[in-house]
């Protein structure tokens, strides 16, 4: 009888082990099923949102959408053209300002030279300052360009041309 009880206990232990394995497998399947169910729910929600968006888009005729896009394209082209014109105007303004400033520096240098002809130390100092100003002007022309751009963009187009002519007349 001891063999049969031991055999029954061994069989019971084997059955318990098999039940644990089956229980673990069932838990794993439950976890996988839950994850899959969440994915399916997310897909359903996504599909519902897509359908809602399509319904909203269907209420607007395609011709309206196409006309809106064409109008936006026209506005973009106009803005690009205006941007090109402003850049050109800005470059012209910068070159005019550079010309005015160089003429001004030359005149001031000549004036100072004429007033200080007797003192060679002052003449050397003026020449050094003049060369430094020219060097700084060349190095900072981009920064000057950016500062000038703020003023040019605020000014009306026709006013720029008038100011260029007046500035050129005053320089000569």
PDB file of C-alpha atoms in Angstrom:
ATOM      1  CA  UNK A   1       0.000   0.000   0.000  1.00  0.00           C
ATOM      2  CA  UNK A   2       2.847   2.346   0.622  1.00  0.00           C
ATOM      3  CA  UNK A   3       3.748   2.118  -3.043  1.00  0.00           C
ATOM      4  CA  UNK A   4       0.333   3.100  -4.104  1.00  0.00           C
ATOM      5  CA  UNK A   5       0.117   6.016  -1.632  1.00  0.00           C
ATOM      6  CA  UNK A   6       3.570   7.192  -2.667  1.00  0.00           C
ATOM      7  CA  UNK A   7       2.573   6.755  -6.257  1.00  0.00           C
ATOM      8  CA  UNK A   8      -0.646   8.695  -5.649  1.00  0.00           C
ATOM      9  CA  UNK A   9       1.309  11.462  -3.908  1.00  0.00           C
ATOM     10  CA  UNK A  10       3.822  11.581  -6.764  1.00  0.00           C
ATOM     11  CA  UNK A  11       0.988  11.695  -9.275  1.00  0.00           C
ATOM     12  CA  UNK A  12      -0.698  14.442  -7.233  1.00  0.00           C
ATOM     13  CA  UNK A  13       2.564  16.427  -7.164  1.00  0.00           C
ATOM     14  CA  UNK A  14       2.938  15.996 -10.929  1.00  0.00           C
ATOM     15  CA  UNK A  15      -0.647  17.119 -11.407  1.00  0.00           C
ATOM     16  CA  UNK A  16      -0.039  20.157  -9.153  1.00  0.00           C
ATOM     17  CA  UNK A  17       3.051  21.061 -11.203  1.00  0.00           C
ATOM     18  CA  UNK A  18       1.075  20.691 -14.414  1.00  0.00           C
ATOM     19  CA  UNK A  19      -1.722  22.830 -12.935  1.00  0.00           C
ATOM     20  CA  UNK A  20       0.822  25.533 -12.011  1.00  0.00           C
ATOM     21  CA  UNK A  21       2.247  25.450 -15.545  1.00  0.00           C
ATOM     22  CA  UNK A  22      -1.261  25.656 -16.986  1.00  0.00           C
ATOM     23  CA  UNK A  23      -2.081  28.491 -14.570  1.00  0.00           C
ATOM     24  CA  UNK A  24       1.061  30.407 -15.642  1.00  0.00           C
ATOM     25  CA  UNK A  25       0.201  29.829 -19.302  1.00  0.00           C
ATOM     26  CA  UNK A  26      -3.353  31.030 -18.661  1.00  0.00           C
ATOM     27  CA  UNK A  27      -2.030  34.185 -16.923  1.00  0.00           C
ATOM     28  CA  UNK A  28       0.258  34.862 -19.874  1.00  0.00           C
ATOM     29  CA  UNK A  29      -2.625  34.410 -22.300  1.00  0.00           C
ATOM     30  CA  UNK A  30      -4.788  36.767 -20.211  1.00  0.00           C
ATOM     31  CA  UNK A  31      -2.044  39.448 -20.297  1.00  0.00           C
ATOM     32  CA  UNK A  32      -1.617  39.057 -24.059  1.00  0.00           C
ATOM     33  CA  UNK A  33      -5.371  39.195 -24.571  1.00  0.00           C
ATOM     34  CA  UNK A  34      -5.618  42.366 -22.455  1.00  0.00           C
ATOM     35  CA  UNK A  35      -2.824  44.045 -24.446  1.00  0.00           C
ATOM     36  CA  UNK A  36      -4.435  42.998 -27.717  1.00  0.00           C
ATOM     37  CA  UNK A  37      -7.806  44.285 -26.521  1.00  0.00           C
ATOM     38  CA  UNK A  38      -6.247  47.678 -25.689  1.00  0.00           C
ATOM     39  CA  UNK A  39      -4.723  47.852 -29.179  1.00  0.00           C
ATOM     40  CA  UNK A  40      -8.063  47.007 -30.789  1.00  0.00           C
ATOM     41  CA  UNK A  41      -9.781  49.727 -28.709  1.00  0.00           C
ATOM     42  CA  UNK A  42      -7.131  52.276 -29.735  1.00  0.00           C
ATOM     43  CA  UNK A  43      -7.604  51.300 -33.381  1.00  0.00           C
ATOM     44  CA  UNK A  44     -11.379  51.685 -33.056  1.00  0.00           C
ATOM     45  CA  UNK A  45     -10.965  55.110 -31.471  1.00  0.00           C
ATOM     46  CA  UNK A  46      -8.545  56.147 -34.224  1.00  0.00           C
ATOM     47  CA  UNK A  47     -10.980  54.940 -36.895  1.00  0.00           C
ATOM     48  CA  UNK A  48     -13.835  56.885 -35.266  1.00  0.00           C
ATOM     49  CA  UNK A  49     -11.754  60.067 -35.173  1.00  0.00           C
ATOM     50  CA  UNK A  50     -10.790  59.618 -38.836  1.00  0.00           C
ATOM     51  CA  UNK A  51     -14.439  59.172 -39.755  1.00  0.00           C
ATOM     52  CA  UNK A  52     -15.361  62.350 -37.863  1.00  0.00           C
ATOM     53  CA  UNK A  53     -12.648  64.296 -39.683  1.00  0.00           C
ATOM     54  CA  UNK A  54     -13.772  62.910 -43.026  1.00  0.00           C
ATOM     55  CA  UNK A  55     -17.352  63.937 -42.296  1.00  0.00           C
ATOM     56  CA  UNK A  56     -16.256  67.467 -41.468  1.00  0.00           C
ATOM     57  CA  UNK A  57     -14.194  67.605 -44.669  1.00  0.00           C
ATOM     58  CA  UNK A  58     -17.095  66.263 -46.732  1.00  0.00           C
ATOM     59  CA  UNK A  59     -19.292  69.151 -45.643  1.00  0.00           C
ATOM     60  CA  UNK A  60     -16.930  71.528 -47.467  1.00  0.00           C
ATOM     61  CA  UNK A  61     -16.965  71.099 -51.207  1.00  0.00           C
ATOM     62  CA  UNK A  62     -13.671  70.304 -52.868  1.00  0.00           C
ATOM     63  CA  UNK A  63     -13.944  73.386 -55.040  1.00  0.00           C
ATOM     64  CA  UNK A  64     -13.981  75.547 -51.897  1.00  0.00           C
ATOM     65  CA  UNK A  65     -10.885  73.805 -50.600  1.00  0.00           C
ATOM     66  CA  UNK A  66      -9.098  74.173 -53.940  1.00  0.00           C
ATOM     67  CA  UNK A  67     -10.034  77.868 -54.187  1.00  0.00           C
ATOM     68  CA  UNK A  68      -8.767  78.455 -50.664  1.00  0.00           C
ATOM     69  CA  UNK A  69      -5.455  76.797 -51.485  1.00  0.00           C
ATOM     70  CA  UNK A  70      -5.144  78.797 -54.721  1.00  0.00           C
ATOM     71  CA  UNK A  71      -5.809  82.033 -52.849  1.00  0.00           C
ATOM     72  CA  UNK A  72      -3.158  81.154 -50.266  1.00  0.00           C
ATOM     73  CA  UNK A  73      -0.694  80.372 -53.067  1.00  0.00           C
ATOM     74  CA  UNK A  74      -1.384  83.778 -54.655  1.00  0.00           C
ATOM     75  CA  UNK A  75      -0.845  85.520 -51.337  1.00  0.00           C
ATOM     76  CA  UNK A  76       2.405  83.622 -50.798  1.00  0.00           C
ATOM     77  CA  UNK A  77       3.646  84.625 -54.266  1.00  0.00           C
ATOM     78  CA  UNK A  78       2.697  88.263 -53.642  1.00  0.00           C
ATOM     79  CA  UNK A  79       4.505  88.233 -50.305  1.00  0.00           C
ATOM     80  CA  UNK A  80       7.582  86.673 -51.922  1.00  0.00           C
ATOM     81  CA  UNK A  81       7.561  89.386 -54.607  1.00  0.00           C
ATOM     82  CA  UNK A  82       7.162  92.104 -51.981  1.00  0.00           C
ATOM     83  CA  UNK A  83      10.021  90.544 -50.014  1.00  0.00           C
ATOM     84  CA  UNK A  84      12.262  90.688 -53.104  1.00  0.00           C
ATOM     85  CA  UNK A  85      11.339  94.331 -53.696  1.00  0.00           C
ATOM     86  CA  UNK A  86      12.038  95.218 -50.070  1.00  0.00           C
ATOM     87  CA  UNK A  87      15.413  93.478 -50.202  1.00  0.00           C
ATOM     88  CA  UNK A  88      16.333  95.359 -53.358  1.00  0.00           C
ATOM     89  CA  UNK A  89      15.236  98.631 -51.813  1.00  0.00           C
ATOM     90  CA  UNK A  90      17.149  97.825 -48.659  1.00  0.00           C
ATOM     91  CA  UNK A  91      20.330  97.090 -50.631  1.00  0.00           C
ATOM     92  CA  UNK A  92      19.949 100.372 -52.525  1.00  0.00           C
ATOM     93  CA  UNK A  93      19.404 102.217 -49.261  1.00  0.00           C
ATOM     94  CA  UNK A  94      22.459 100.607 -47.725  1.00  0.00           C
ATOM     95  CA  UNK A  95      24.682 101.519 -50.653  1.00  0.00           C
ATOM     96  CA  UNK A  96      23.378 105.107 -50.585  1.00  0.00           C
ATOM     97  CA  UNK A  97      24.063 105.336 -46.863  1.00  0.00           C
ATOM     98  CA  UNK A  98      27.543 103.904 -47.329  1.00  0.00           C
ATOM     99  CA  UNK A  99      28.244 106.497 -50.027  1.00  0.00           C
ATOM    100  CA  UNK A 100      26.919 109.316 -47.851  1.00  0.00           C
ATOM    101  CA  UNK A 101      28.937 108.181 -44.850  1.00  0.00           C
ATOM    102  CA  UNK A 102      32.158 107.816 -46.845  1.00  0.00           C
ATOM    103  CA  UNK A 103      31.702 111.295 -48.347  1.00  0.00           C
ATOM    104  CA  UNK A 104      30.953 112.682 -44.889  1.00  0.00           C
ATOM    105  CA  UNK A 105      34.067 111.068 -43.433  1.00  0.00           C
ATOM    106  CA  UNK A 106      36.180 112.421 -46.291  1.00  0.00           C
ATOM    107  CA  UNK A 107      34.805 115.934 -45.824  1.00  0.00           C
ATOM    108  CA  UNK A 108      35.331 115.822 -42.072  1.00  0.00           C
ATOM    109  CA  UNK A 109      38.861 114.528 -42.564  1.00  0.00           C
ATOM    110  CA  UNK A 110      39.634 117.324 -45.041  1.00  0.00           C
ATOM    111  CA  UNK A 111      38.102 119.902 -42.731  1.00  0.00           C
ATOM    112  CA  UNK A 112      40.114 118.701 -39.779  1.00  0.00           C
ATOM    113  CA  UNK A 113      43.264 118.498 -41.882  1.00  0.00           C
ATOM    114  CA  UNK A 114      42.729 122.063 -43.095  1.00  0.00           C
ATOM    115  CA  UNK A 115      42.218 123.355 -39.580  1.00  0.00           C
ATOM    116  CA  UNK A 116      45.199 121.466 -38.098  1.00  0.00           C
ATOM    117  CA  UNK A 117      47.821 121.853 -40.861  1.00  0.00           C
ATOM    118  CA  UNK A 118      50.426 123.261 -38.508  1.00  0.00           C
ATOM    119  CA  UNK A 119      50.629 120.358 -36.016  1.00  0.00           C
ATOM    120  CA  UNK A 120      52.126 117.089 -37.476  1.00  0.00           C
ATOM    121  CA  UNK A 121      51.132 115.092 -34.353  1.00  0.00           C
ATOM    122  CA  UNK A 122      47.478 115.941 -34.837  1.00  0.00           C
ATOM    123  CA  UNK A 123      47.733 115.123 -38.549  1.00  0.00           C
ATOM    124  CA  UNK A 124      49.109 111.636 -37.787  1.00  0.00           C
ATOM    125  CA  UNK A 125      46.438 111.128 -35.162  1.00  0.00           C
ATOM    126  CA  UNK A 126      43.712 112.152 -37.648  1.00  0.00           C
ATOM    127  CA  UNK A 127      45.104 109.803 -40.310  1.00  0.00           C
ATOM    128  CA  UNK A 128      45.105 106.922 -37.825  1.00  0.00           C
ATOM    129  CA  UNK A 129      41.551 107.681 -36.771  1.00  0.00           C
ATOM    130  CA  UNK A 130      40.497 107.926 -40.400  1.00  0.00           C
ATOM    131  CA  UNK A 131      41.976 104.505 -41.220  1.00  0.00           C
ATOM    132  CA  UNK A 132      40.413 102.998 -38.079  1.00  0.00           C
ATOM    133  CA  UNK A 133      37.005 104.385 -39.020  1.00  0.00           C
ATOM    134  CA  UNK A 134      37.311 102.930 -42.518  1.00  0.00           C
ATOM    135  CA  UNK A 135      38.327  99.542 -41.104  1.00  0.00           C
ATOM    136  CA  UNK A 136      35.465  99.518 -38.594  1.00  0.00           C
ATOM    137  CA  UNK A 137      33.083 100.589 -41.331  1.00  0.00           C
ATOM    138  CA  UNK A 138      34.159  97.687 -43.553  1.00  0.00           C
ATOM    139  CA  UNK A 139      33.966  95.163 -40.701  1.00  0.00           C
ATOM    140  CA  UNK A 140      30.604  96.337 -39.416  1.00  0.00           C
ATOM    141  CA  UNK A 141      28.823  96.951 -42.695  1.00  0.00           C
ATOM    142  CA  UNK A 142      26.630  93.906 -42.119  1.00  0.00           C
ATOM    143  CA  UNK A 143      25.573  95.124 -38.690  1.00  0.00           C
ATOM    144  CA  UNK A 144      24.895  98.558 -40.151  1.00  0.00           C
ATOM    145  CA  UNK A 145      22.866  96.863 -42.875  1.00  0.00           C
ATOM    146  CA  UNK A 146      20.719  95.104 -40.283  1.00  0.00           C
ATOM    147  CA  UNK A 147      20.148  98.313 -38.291  1.00  0.00           C
ATOM    148  CA  UNK A 148      19.262 100.194 -41.437  1.00  0.00           C
ATOM    149  CA  UNK A 149      16.864  97.438 -42.503  1.00  0.00           C
ATOM    150  CA  UNK A 150      14.550  98.161 -39.578  1.00  0.00           C
ATOM    151  CA  UNK A 151      14.183 101.767 -40.682  1.00  0.00           C
ATOM    152  CA  UNK A 152      13.806 100.943 -44.354  1.00  0.00           C
ATOM    153  CA  UNK A 153      11.096  98.381 -43.771  1.00  0.00           C
ATOM    154  CA  UNK A 154       9.119 100.954 -41.806  1.00  0.00           C
ATOM    155  CA  UNK A 155       9.459 103.671 -44.451  1.00  0.00           C
ATOM    156  CA  UNK A 156       7.151 103.841 -47.467  1.00  0.00           C
ATOM    157  CA  UNK A 157       8.674 102.874 -50.820  1.00  0.00           C
ATOM    158  CA  UNK A 158       8.314 106.258 -52.537  1.00  0.00           C
ATOM    159  CA  UNK A 159       9.824 108.051 -49.548  1.00  0.00           C
ATOM    160  CA  UNK A 160      13.027 106.048 -49.917  1.00  0.00           C
ATOM    161  CA  UNK A 161      13.639 107.168 -53.456  1.00  0.00           C
ATOM    162  CA  UNK A 162      13.028 110.820 -52.520  1.00  0.00           C
ATOM    163  CA  UNK A 163      15.436 110.571 -49.570  1.00  0.00           C
ATOM    164  CA  UNK A 164      18.101 108.954 -51.785  1.00  0.00           C
ATOM    165  CA  UNK A 165      17.899 111.837 -54.256  1.00  0.00           C
ATOM    166  CA  UNK A 166      17.997 114.476 -51.513  1.00  0.00           C
ATOM    167  CA  UNK A 167      20.945 112.794 -49.791  1.00  0.00           C
ATOM    168  CA  UNK A 168      22.882 112.534 -53.052  1.00  0.00           C
ATOM    169  CA  UNK A 169      22.208 116.197 -53.869  1.00  0.00           C
ATOM    170  CA  UNK A 170      23.374 117.267 -50.408  1.00  0.00           C
ATOM    171  CA  UNK A 171      26.594 115.266 -50.683  1.00  0.00           C
ATOM    172  CA  UNK A 172      27.644 116.751 -54.039  1.00  0.00           C
TER     173      UNK A 172
END
